PDB file of C-alpha atoms in Angstrom:
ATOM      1  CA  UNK A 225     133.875  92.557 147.262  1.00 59.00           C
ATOM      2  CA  UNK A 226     135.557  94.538 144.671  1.00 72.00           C
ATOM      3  CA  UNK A 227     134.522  94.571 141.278  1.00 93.00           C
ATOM      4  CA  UNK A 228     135.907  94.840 137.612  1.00 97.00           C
ATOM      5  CA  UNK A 229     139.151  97.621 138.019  1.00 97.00           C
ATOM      6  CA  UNK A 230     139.853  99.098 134.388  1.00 98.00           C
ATOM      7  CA  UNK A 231     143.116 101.538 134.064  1.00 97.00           C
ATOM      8  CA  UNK A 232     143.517 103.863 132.830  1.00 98.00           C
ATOM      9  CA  UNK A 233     140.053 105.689 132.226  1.00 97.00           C
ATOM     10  CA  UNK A 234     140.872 107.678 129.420  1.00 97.00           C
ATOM     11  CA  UNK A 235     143.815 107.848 126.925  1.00 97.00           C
ATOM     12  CA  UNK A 236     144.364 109.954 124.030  1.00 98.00           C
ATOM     13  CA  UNK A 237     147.167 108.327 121.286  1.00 98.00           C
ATOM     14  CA  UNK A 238     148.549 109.164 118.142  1.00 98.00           C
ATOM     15  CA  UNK A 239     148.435 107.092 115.405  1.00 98.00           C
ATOM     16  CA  UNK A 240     151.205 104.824 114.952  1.00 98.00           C
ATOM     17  CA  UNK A 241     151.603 104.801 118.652  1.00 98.00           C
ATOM     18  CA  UNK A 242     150.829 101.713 120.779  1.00 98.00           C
ATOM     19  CA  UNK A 243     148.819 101.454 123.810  1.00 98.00           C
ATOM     20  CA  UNK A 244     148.288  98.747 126.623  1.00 98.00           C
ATOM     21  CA  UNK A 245     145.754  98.292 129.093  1.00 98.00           C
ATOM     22  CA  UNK A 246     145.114  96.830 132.501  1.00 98.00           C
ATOM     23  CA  UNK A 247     142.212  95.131 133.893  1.00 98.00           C
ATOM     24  CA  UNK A 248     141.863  93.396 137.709  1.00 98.00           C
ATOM     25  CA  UNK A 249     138.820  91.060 137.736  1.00 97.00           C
ATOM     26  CA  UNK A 250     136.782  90.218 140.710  1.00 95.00           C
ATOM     27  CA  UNK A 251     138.570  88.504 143.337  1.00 95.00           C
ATOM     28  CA  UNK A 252     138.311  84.517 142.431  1.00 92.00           C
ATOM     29  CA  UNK A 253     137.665  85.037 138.932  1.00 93.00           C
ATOM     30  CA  UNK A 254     140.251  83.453 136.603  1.00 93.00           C
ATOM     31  CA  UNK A 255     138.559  84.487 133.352  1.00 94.00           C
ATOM     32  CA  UNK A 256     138.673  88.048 131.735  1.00 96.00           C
ATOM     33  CA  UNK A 257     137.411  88.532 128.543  1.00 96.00           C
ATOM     34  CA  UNK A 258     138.416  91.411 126.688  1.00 97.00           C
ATOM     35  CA  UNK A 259     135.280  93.753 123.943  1.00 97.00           C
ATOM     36  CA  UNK A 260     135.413  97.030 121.988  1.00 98.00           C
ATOM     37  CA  UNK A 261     132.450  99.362 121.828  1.00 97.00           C
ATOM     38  CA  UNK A 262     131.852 101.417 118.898  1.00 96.00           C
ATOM     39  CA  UNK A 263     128.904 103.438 117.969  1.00 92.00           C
ATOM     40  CA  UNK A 264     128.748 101.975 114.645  1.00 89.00           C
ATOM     41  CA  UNK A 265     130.018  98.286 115.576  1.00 92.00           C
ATOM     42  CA  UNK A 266     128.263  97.757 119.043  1.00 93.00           C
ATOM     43  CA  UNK A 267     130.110  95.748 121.691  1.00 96.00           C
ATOM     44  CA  UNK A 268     132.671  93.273 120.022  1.00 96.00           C
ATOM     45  CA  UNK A 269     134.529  90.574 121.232  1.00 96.00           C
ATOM     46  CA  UNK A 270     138.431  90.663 121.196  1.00 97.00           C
ATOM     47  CA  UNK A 271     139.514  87.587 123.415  1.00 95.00           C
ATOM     48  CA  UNK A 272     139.414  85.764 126.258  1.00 95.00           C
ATOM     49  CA  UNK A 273     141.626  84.541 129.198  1.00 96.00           C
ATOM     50  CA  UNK A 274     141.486  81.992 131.297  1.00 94.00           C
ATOM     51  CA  UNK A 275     144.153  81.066 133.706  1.00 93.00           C
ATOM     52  CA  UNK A 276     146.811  82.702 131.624  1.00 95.00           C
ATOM     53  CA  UNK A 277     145.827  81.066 128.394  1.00 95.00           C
ATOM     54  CA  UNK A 278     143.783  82.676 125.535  1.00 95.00           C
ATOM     55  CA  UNK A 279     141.106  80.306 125.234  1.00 93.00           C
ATOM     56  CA  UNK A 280     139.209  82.356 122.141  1.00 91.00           C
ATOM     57  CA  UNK A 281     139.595  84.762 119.839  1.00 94.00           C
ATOM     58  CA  UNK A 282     137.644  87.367 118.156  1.00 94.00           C
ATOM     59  CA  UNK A 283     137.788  88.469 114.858  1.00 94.00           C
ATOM     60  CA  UNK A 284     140.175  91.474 115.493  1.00 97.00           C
ATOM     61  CA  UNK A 285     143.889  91.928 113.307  1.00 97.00           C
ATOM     62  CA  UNK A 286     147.015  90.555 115.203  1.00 96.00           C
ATOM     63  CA  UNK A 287     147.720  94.411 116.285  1.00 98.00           C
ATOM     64  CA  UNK A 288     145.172  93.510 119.429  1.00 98.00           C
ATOM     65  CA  UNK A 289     146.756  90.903 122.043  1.00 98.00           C
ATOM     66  CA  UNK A 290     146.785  90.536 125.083  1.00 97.00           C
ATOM     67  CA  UNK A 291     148.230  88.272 128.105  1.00 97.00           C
ATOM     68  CA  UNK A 292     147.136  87.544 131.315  1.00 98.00           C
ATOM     69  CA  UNK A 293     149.068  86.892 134.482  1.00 97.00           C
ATOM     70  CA  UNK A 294     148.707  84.607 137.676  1.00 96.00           C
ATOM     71  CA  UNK A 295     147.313  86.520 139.806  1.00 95.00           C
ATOM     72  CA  UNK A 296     144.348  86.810 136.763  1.00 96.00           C
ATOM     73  CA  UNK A 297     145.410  90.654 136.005  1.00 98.00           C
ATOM     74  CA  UNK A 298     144.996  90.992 132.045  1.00 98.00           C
ATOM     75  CA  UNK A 299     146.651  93.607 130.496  1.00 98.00           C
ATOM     76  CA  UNK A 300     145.464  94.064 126.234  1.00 98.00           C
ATOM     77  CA  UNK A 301     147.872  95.667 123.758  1.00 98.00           C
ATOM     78  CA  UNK A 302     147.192  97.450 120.768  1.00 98.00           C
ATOM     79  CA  UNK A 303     150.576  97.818 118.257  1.00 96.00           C
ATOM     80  CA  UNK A 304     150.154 100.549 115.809  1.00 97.00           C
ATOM     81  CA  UNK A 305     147.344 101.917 116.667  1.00 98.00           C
ATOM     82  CA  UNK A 306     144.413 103.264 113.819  1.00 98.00           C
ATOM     83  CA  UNK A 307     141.913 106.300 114.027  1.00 98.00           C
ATOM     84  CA  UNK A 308     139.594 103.719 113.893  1.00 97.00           C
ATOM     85  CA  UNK A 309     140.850 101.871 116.388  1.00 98.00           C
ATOM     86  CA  UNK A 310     139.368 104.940 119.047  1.00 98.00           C
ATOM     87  CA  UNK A 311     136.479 103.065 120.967  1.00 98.00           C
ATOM     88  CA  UNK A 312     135.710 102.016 124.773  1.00 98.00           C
ATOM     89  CA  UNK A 313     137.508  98.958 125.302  1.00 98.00           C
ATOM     90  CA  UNK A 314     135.759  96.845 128.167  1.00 98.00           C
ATOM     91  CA  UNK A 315     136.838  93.905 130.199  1.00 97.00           C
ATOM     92  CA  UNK A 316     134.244  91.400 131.705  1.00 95.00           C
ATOM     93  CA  UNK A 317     134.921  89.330 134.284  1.00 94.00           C
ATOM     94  CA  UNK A 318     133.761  85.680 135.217  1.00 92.00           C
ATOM     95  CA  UNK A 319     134.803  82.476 137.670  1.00 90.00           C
ATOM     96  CA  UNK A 320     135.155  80.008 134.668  1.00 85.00           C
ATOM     97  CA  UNK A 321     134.015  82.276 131.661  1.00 82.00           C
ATOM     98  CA  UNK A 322     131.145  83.418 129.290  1.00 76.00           C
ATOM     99  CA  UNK A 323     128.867  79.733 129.764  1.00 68.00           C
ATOM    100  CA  UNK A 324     126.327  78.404 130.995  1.00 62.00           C
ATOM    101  CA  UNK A 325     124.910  79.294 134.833  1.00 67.00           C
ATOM    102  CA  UNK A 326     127.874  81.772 134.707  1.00 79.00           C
ATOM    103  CA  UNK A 327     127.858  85.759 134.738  1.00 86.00           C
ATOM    104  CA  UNK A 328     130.555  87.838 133.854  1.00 90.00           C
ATOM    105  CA  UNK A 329     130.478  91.311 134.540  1.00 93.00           C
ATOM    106  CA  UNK A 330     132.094  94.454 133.250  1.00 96.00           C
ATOM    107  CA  UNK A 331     135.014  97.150 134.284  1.00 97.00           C
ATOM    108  CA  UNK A 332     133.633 100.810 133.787  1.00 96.00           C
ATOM    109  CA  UNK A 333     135.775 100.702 130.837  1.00 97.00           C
ATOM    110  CA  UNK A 334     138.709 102.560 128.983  1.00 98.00           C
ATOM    111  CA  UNK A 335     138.046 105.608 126.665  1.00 97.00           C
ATOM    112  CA  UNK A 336     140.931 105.011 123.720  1.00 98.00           C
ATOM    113  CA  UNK A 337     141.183 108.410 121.421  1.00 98.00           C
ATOM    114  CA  UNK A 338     143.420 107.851 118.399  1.00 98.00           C
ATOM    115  CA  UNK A 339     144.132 111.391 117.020  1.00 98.00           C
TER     116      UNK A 339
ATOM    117  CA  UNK B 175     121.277  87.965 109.070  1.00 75.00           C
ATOM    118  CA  UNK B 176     122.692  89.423 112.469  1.00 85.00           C
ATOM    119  CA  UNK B 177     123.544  86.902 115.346  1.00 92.00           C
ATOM    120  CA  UNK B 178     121.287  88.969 117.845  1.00 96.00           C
ATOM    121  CA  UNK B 179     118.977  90.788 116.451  1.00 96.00           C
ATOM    122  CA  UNK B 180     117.076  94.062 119.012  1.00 95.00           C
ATOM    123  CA  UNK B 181     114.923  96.432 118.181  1.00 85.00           C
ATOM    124  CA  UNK B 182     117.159  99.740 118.225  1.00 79.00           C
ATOM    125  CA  UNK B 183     113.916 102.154 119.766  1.00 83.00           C
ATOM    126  CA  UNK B 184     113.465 104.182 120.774  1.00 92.00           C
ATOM    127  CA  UNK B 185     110.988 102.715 123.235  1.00 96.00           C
ATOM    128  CA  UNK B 186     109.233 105.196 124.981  1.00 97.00           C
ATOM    129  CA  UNK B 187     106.895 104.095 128.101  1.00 97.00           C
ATOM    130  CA  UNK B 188     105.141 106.219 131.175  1.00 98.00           C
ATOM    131  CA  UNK B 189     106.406 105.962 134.272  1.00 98.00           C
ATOM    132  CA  UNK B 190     104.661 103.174 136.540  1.00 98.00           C
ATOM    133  CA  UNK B 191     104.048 101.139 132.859  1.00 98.00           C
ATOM    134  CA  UNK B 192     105.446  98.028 131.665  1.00 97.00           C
ATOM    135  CA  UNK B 193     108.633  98.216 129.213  1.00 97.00           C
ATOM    136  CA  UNK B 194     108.758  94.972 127.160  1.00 97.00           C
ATOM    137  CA  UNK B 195     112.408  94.460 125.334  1.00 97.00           C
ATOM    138  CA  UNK B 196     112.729  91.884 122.950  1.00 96.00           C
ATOM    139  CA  UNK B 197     115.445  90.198 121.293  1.00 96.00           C
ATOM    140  CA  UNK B 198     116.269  87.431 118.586  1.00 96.00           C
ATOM    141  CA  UNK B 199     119.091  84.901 118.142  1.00 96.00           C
ATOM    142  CA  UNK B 200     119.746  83.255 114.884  1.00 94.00           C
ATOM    143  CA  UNK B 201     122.248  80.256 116.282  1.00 90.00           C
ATOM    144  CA  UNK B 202     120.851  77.072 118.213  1.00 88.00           C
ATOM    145  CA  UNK B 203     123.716  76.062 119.921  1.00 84.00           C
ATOM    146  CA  UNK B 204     123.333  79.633 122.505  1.00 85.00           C
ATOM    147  CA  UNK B 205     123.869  78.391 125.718  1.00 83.00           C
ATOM    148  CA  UNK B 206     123.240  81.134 127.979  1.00 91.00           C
ATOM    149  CA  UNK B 207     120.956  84.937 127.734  1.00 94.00           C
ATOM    150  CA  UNK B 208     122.019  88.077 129.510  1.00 95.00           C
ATOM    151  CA  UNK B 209     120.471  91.061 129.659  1.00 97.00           C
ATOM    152  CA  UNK B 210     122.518  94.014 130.312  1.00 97.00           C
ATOM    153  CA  UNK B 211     121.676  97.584 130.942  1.00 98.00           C
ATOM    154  CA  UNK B 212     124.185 100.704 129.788  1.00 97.00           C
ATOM    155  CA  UNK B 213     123.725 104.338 130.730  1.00 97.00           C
ATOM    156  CA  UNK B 214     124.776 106.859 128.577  1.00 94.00           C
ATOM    157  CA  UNK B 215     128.931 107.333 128.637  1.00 91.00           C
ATOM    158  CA  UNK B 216     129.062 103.746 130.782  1.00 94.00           C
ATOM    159  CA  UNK B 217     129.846 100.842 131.318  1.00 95.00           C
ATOM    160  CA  UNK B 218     127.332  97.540 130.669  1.00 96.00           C
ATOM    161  CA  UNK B 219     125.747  96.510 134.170  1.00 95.00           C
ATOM    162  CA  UNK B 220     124.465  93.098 133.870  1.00 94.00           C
ATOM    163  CA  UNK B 221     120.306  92.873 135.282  1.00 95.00           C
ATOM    164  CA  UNK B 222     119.987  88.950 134.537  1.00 91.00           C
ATOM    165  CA  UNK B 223     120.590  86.160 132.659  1.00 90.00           C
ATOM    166  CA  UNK B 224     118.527  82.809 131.796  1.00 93.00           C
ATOM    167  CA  UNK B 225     119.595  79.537 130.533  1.00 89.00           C
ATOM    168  CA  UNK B 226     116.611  77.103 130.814  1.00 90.00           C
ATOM    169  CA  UNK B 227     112.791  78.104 128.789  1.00 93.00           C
ATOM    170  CA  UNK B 228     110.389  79.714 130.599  1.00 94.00           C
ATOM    171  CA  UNK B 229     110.702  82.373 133.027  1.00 95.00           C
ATOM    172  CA  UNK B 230     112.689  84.018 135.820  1.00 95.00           C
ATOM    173  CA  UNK B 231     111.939  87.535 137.914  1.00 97.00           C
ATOM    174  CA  UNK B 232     114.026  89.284 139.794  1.00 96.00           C
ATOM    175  CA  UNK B 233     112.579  91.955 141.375  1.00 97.00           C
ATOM    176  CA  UNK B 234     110.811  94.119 138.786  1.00 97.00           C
ATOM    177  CA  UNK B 235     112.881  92.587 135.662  1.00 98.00           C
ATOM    178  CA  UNK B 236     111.402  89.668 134.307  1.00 98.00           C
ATOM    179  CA  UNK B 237     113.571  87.534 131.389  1.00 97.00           C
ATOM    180  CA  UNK B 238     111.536  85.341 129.227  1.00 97.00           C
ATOM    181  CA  UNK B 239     113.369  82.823 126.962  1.00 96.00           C
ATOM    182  CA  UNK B 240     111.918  80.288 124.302  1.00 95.00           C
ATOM    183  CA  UNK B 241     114.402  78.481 122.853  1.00 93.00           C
ATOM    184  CA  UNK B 242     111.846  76.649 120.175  1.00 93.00           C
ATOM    185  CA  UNK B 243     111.603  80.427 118.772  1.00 94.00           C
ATOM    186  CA  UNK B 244     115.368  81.380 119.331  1.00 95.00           C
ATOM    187  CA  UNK B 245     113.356  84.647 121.020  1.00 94.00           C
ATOM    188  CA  UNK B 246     114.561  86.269 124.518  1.00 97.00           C
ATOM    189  CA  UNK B 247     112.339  89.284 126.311  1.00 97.00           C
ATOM    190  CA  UNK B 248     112.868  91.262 128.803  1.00 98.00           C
ATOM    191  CA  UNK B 249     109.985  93.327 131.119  1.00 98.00           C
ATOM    192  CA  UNK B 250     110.216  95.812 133.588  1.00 98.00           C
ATOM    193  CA  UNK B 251     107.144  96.355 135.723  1.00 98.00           C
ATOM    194  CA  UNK B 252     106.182  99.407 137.077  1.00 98.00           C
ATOM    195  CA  UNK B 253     109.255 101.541 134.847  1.00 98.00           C
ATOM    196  CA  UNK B 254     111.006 104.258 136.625  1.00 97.00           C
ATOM    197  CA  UNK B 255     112.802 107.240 134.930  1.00 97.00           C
ATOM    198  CA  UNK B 256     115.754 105.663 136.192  1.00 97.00           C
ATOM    199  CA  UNK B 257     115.005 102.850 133.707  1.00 97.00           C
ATOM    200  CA  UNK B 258     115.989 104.926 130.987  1.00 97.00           C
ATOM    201  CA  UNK B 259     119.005 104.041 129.625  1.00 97.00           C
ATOM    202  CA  UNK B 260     119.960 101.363 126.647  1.00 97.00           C
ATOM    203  CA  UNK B 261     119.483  97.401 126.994  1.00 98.00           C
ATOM    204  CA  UNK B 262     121.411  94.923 126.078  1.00 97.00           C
ATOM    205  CA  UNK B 263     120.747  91.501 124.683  1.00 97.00           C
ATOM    206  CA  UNK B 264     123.762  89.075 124.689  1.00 95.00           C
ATOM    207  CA  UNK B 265     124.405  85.420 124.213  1.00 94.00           C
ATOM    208  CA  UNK B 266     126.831  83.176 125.230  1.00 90.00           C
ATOM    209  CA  UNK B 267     128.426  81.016 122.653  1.00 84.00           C
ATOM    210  CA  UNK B 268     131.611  78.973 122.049  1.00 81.00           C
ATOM    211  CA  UNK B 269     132.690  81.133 125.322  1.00 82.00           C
ATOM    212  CA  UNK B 270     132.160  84.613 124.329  1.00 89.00           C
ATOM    213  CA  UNK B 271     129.289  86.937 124.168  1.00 92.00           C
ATOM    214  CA  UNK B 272     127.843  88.252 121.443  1.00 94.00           C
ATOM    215  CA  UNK B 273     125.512  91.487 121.130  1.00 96.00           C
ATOM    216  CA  UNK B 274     122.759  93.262 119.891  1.00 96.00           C
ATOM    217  CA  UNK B 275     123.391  96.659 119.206  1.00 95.00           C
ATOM    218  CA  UNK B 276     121.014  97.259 122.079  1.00 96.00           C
ATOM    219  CA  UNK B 277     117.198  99.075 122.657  1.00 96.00           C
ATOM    220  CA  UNK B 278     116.977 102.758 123.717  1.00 96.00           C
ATOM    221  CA  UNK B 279     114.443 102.460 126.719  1.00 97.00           C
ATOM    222  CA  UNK B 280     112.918 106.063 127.655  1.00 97.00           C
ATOM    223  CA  UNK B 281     110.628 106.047 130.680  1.00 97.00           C
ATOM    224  CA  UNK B 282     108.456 109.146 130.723  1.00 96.00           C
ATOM    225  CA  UNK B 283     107.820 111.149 134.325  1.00 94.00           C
TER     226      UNK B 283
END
């Protein structure tokens, strides 16, 4: 069985630029749920999908969205992106979401560097 | 007052010794425990999670919860240099997870 699939690896952005990223969840999983990883911050959460809705939201500006699609691919977007804003951004994926009797695992992650 | 609370380390433990992780919650209503581990330049690989008081093992991880003291452990028996690497406390609420900044585990050879 597959697990989490997180593209690309690594990116490198300017600042002003805007970036988007994929993640595939484990096959039969219809909820991916979306975190940043700073040093300083820890592991964060942005949001979370489930069957192509956003069921909850982080405490992140409106410059991080994100969608997902039937097939349960999420992609997240980042609009004008902010040195700050450099951090490993992580997917986790779970059949029904982050609850009770229910593990979600991660993607290996992607490396965002805003220069 | 953080919402999951970990010692930072780090914890430094012989091989073959017992590493005991410890973590604290400040919110009820947490439904669900995971303990994750990270390596260095990785991603988090979950080891276990625990819902109900008391304990479960898996292997050599053991995850105590005690919900009365909003306090969640984890111990690994018989530590391996492998161990070493950062753990992760997180708890599920209100459908997302939430973190402690994590315990730097070093197992000696």
């Amino acid at each position: 069985k597959a697990g989490v699939t997180q593209t690309p690896r690594y990116l490198i952005k300017t600042r002003g630029q805007q970036v988007t990223l994929s993640c595939s969840p484990i096959s039969g999983h219809r909820s991916v749920s979306w975190y940043q990883q700073t040093p300083g911050q820890g592991l964060q959460f942005l949001f979370e999908y489930f069957s192509e809705t956003q069921r909850n939201k982080g405490n992140f500006p409106g410059r991080f969205s994100g969608r997902q699609f039937s097939n349960s691919r999420s992609e997240m977007n980042v609009s004008t992106l902010e040195l700050g804003d450099s951090a490993l951004y992580l997917c986790a994926s779970s059949e029904f979401g982050t609850g009770v009797n229910t593990e979600a695992f991660f993607g290996q992650g992607t490396r965002l560097t805003v220069v | 007052q953080k919402e999951v609370e970990q010692n930072s380390g780090p914890l430094s433990v012989p091989e073959g010794a017992i590493a005991s992780l410890n973590c604290t919650y400040s919110d009820r209503g947490s439904q669900s425990f995971f303990w994750y581990r990270q390596y260095s330049g990785k991603s988090p690989e979950l080891i276990m999670f625990i819902y109900s008081n008391g304990d479960k093992e898996d292997g050599r991880f053991t995850a105590q919860l005690n919900k009365a003291s909003q306090y969640v452990s984890l111990l690994i028996r018989d530590s391996q240099p492998s161990d070493s690497a950062t753990y992760l406390c997180a708890v599920s609420k209100g459908g997302k997870l939430i973190f402690g900044q994590g315990t730097e585990l070093s197992v000696k050879p």
